[in-house]
Coordinates of C-alpha atoms in Angstrom, one line a residue:
X1 CA -31.6 -32.3 -18.0
X2 CA -29.4 -30.1 -19.9
X3 CA -25.6 -30.5 -19.5
X4 CA -22.8 -28.0 -20.3
X5 CA -20.3 -29.1 -23.0
X6 CA -16.5 -28.7 -22.3
X7 CA -16.3 -25.7 -24.5
X8 CA -19.7 -24.2 -22.9
X9 CA -18.1 -24.7 -19.4
X10 CA -14.8 -23.5 -20.3
X11 CA -16.3 -20.1 -21.8
X12 CA -18.5 -20.1 -18.5
X13 CA -15.3 -20.1 -16.3
X14 CA -13.4 -17.7 -18.6
X15 CA -16.3 -15.2 -18.3
X16 CA -16.8 -15.6 -14.4
X17 CA -12.9 -15.3 -14.1
X18 CA -12.5 -12.3 -16.6
X19 CA -15.1 -10.4 -14.4
X20 CA -13.0 -10.9 -11.2
X21 CA -9.9 -9.9 -12.9
X22 CA -11.7 -6.4 -13.8
X23 CA -11.3 -5.4 -10.0
X24 CA -7.5 -5.0 -9.5
X25 CA -7.9 -3.3 -6.3
X26 CA -10.1 -5.8 -4.6
X27 CA -8.8 -6.7 -1.2
X28 CA -7.1 -10.1 -1.5
X29 CA -6.1 -12.6 1.2
X30 CA -2.4 -11.9 1.7
X31 CA -0.2 -14.9 1.6
X32 CA 3.4 -13.1 1.5
X33 CA 5.5 -14.3 4.4
X34 CA 8.5 -12.6 4.0
X35 CA 9.2 -9.0 3.4
X36 CA 12.4 -7.1 2.6
X37 CA 13.6 -4.6 5.2
X38 CA 13.9 -1.3 3.4
X39 CA 15.0 1.8 5.5
X40 CA 12.5 4.9 5.5
X41 CA 14.6 7.2 3.6
X42 CA 15.5 4.7 0.9
X43 CA 11.8 3.9 0.4
X44 CA 10.6 7.7 -0.1
X45 CA 13.7 9.1 -1.7
X46 CA 12.3 8.2 -5.4
X47 CA 15.7 6.8 -6.3
X48 CA 14.7 3.0 -6.2
X49 CA 11.2 3.3 -7.6
X50 CA 12.0 0.7 -10.3
X51 CA 14.1 -1.6 -7.9
X52 CA 11.3 -1.7 -5.2
X53 CA 8.0 -1.6 -7.3
X54 CA 5.9 -4.5 -6.8
X55 CA 8.0 -6.1 -4.0
X56 CA 7.0 -7.0 -0.6
X57 CA 8.7 -4.6 1.8
X58 CA 8.8 -3.8 5.7
X59 CA 9.5 -0.1 6.5
X60 CA 9.7 1.3 10.0
X61 CA 8.0 4.7 10.5
X62 CA 5.9 6.9 12.4
X63 CA 2.3 7.7 12.1
X64 CA 1.6 11.4 10.7
X65 CA -2.1 11.7 10.0
X66 CA -5.1 10.3 8.3
X67 CA -5.6 11.4 4.9
X68 CA -8.7 12.9 3.5
X69 CA -9.8 13.3 -0.3
X70 CA -8.9 11.2 -3.2
X71 CA -6.9 8.0 -2.6
X72 CA -3.6 7.6 -4.9
X73 CA -3.4 5.3 -7.8
X74 CA -7.2 4.7 -8.3
X75 CA -7.9 2.8 -5.1
X76 CA -11.6 2.6 -4.3
X77 CA -12.6 4.6 -1.2
X78 CA -15.4 1.9 -0.4
X79 CA -12.6 -0.6 -0.1
X80 CA -9.4 1.3 1.1
X81 CA -8.4 4.2 3.3
X82 CA -4.9 5.9 3.4
X83 CA -2.8 7.7 5.9
X84 CA 0.6 9.6 6.0
X85 CA 3.5 8.1 7.7
X86 CA 6.9 9.9 8.4
X87 CA 10.4 9.0 9.6
X88 CA 10.3 7.8 13.2
X89 CA 11.8 11.0 15.2
X90 CA 11.6 13.4 12.2
X91 CA 10.7 16.9 13.0
X92 CA 10.1 19.9 10.7
X93 CA 12.9 18.8 8.7
X94 CA 11.4 15.2 7.7
X95 CA 11.8 14.1 4.3
X96 CA 8.9 13.5 2.0
X97 CA 6.0 11.5 3.7
X98 CA 4.7 8.2 2.9
X99 CA 1.3 7.3 1.7
X100 CA 0.2 4.2 3.3
X101 CA -3.0 2.5 1.6
X102 CA -5.1 0.2 3.8
X103 CA -7.6 -2.4 2.9
X104 CA -10.7 -1.5 5.3
X105 CA -10.5 -5.0 6.9
X106 CA -7.0 -4.1 8.2
X107 CA -8.0 -0.3 8.9
X108 CA -9.1 -0.7 12.7
X109 CA -5.4 0.0 13.9
X110 CA -5.3 3.3 11.9
X111 CA -8.1 4.7 14.4
X112 CA -6.1 3.9 17.3
X113 CA -2.7 5.5 16.3
X114 CA -1.9 9.4 17.3
X115 CA 0.8 11.2 16.0
X116 CA 4.2 9.9 16.1
X117 CA 3.4 6.6 17.0
X118 CA 6.0 4.2 15.7
X119 CA 5.0 1.5 13.5
X120 CA 6.1 -1.5 11.4
X121 CA 4.2 -2.0 8.1
X122 CA 4.5 -4.7 5.8
X123 CA 3.1 -4.3 2.3
X124 CA 3.6 -4.0 -1.4
X125 CA 5.6 -1.1 -2.9
X126 CA 3.2 0.4 -5.6
X127 CA 4.3 2.9 -8.0
X128 CA 2.0 5.9 -8.5
X129 CA 2.5 9.0 -10.9
X130 CA 2.2 12.4 -9.3
X131 CA 1.8 15.7 -11.0
X132 CA 2.3 19.0 -9.1
X133 CA 0.7 22.1 -9.5
X134 CA 3.8 23.4 -11.2
X135 CA 3.3 20.9 -13.8
X136 CA 6.1 18.6 -12.6
X137 CA 5.4 14.8 -13.3
X138 CA 7.2 12.2 -11.2
X139 CA 6.8 8.6 -10.0
X140 CA 6.8 7.8 -6.3
X141 CA 6.2 4.7 -4.1
X142 CA 3.3 4.3 -2.0
X143 CA 2.9 1.2 0.3
X144 CA -0.1 -0.8 0.1
X145 CA -0.1 -2.4 3.7
X146 CA -0.9 -6.3 4.5
X147 CA 0.2 -5.9 8.0
X148 CA 0.5 -2.8 10.4
X149 CA 2.2 -3.3 13.9
X150 CA 2.7 -0.8 16.7
X151 CA 6.1 -0.8 18.2
X152 CA 7.7 0.6 21.1

C-alpha cells in the first residue's frame, strides 16, 4: 500500500487549497455578527470609499429595481444576482442608486420585493471602478449582501 510522504501530503494540500483560492467570488458562509451602521447617503456619496471598503456595514434603503445585464466587479451570474436600491422615501431627486449584489442562495427575498419596499441590508462594502460614456473613471461602493430584511 502506497503512503504519502509529508512533503507529498503538503503539496497535495497546497494544490487543493490553491484551486479553491482561485474562485474569489464563490459564495461563502457568512460569519460576521456585527455591522457598522452607515447612513445611505454617506455610503453612496463616493467620499468614504477608502474608509468603508471591505467593512461589514448595515444600510437602510428602499428597493428600486432588479438589474439586468453585467454584474459589477466581475461577480459570476451563475452565483450572484444584483438589484438597485435607493434612499428610503426618495423621489425623482434621489441621489445615486446603490447596487446590491446578492448570492443566489439569499436571493429568494428579492423576488418578493416591490418598488419602494423598505430594507435593512447587511453586507460587505466592495469597491468597484466605474467608467462613464464620457470617459470619466471613478471608484464607488457596492454592497455584497449577507443579510436582507424587509422592514416596516
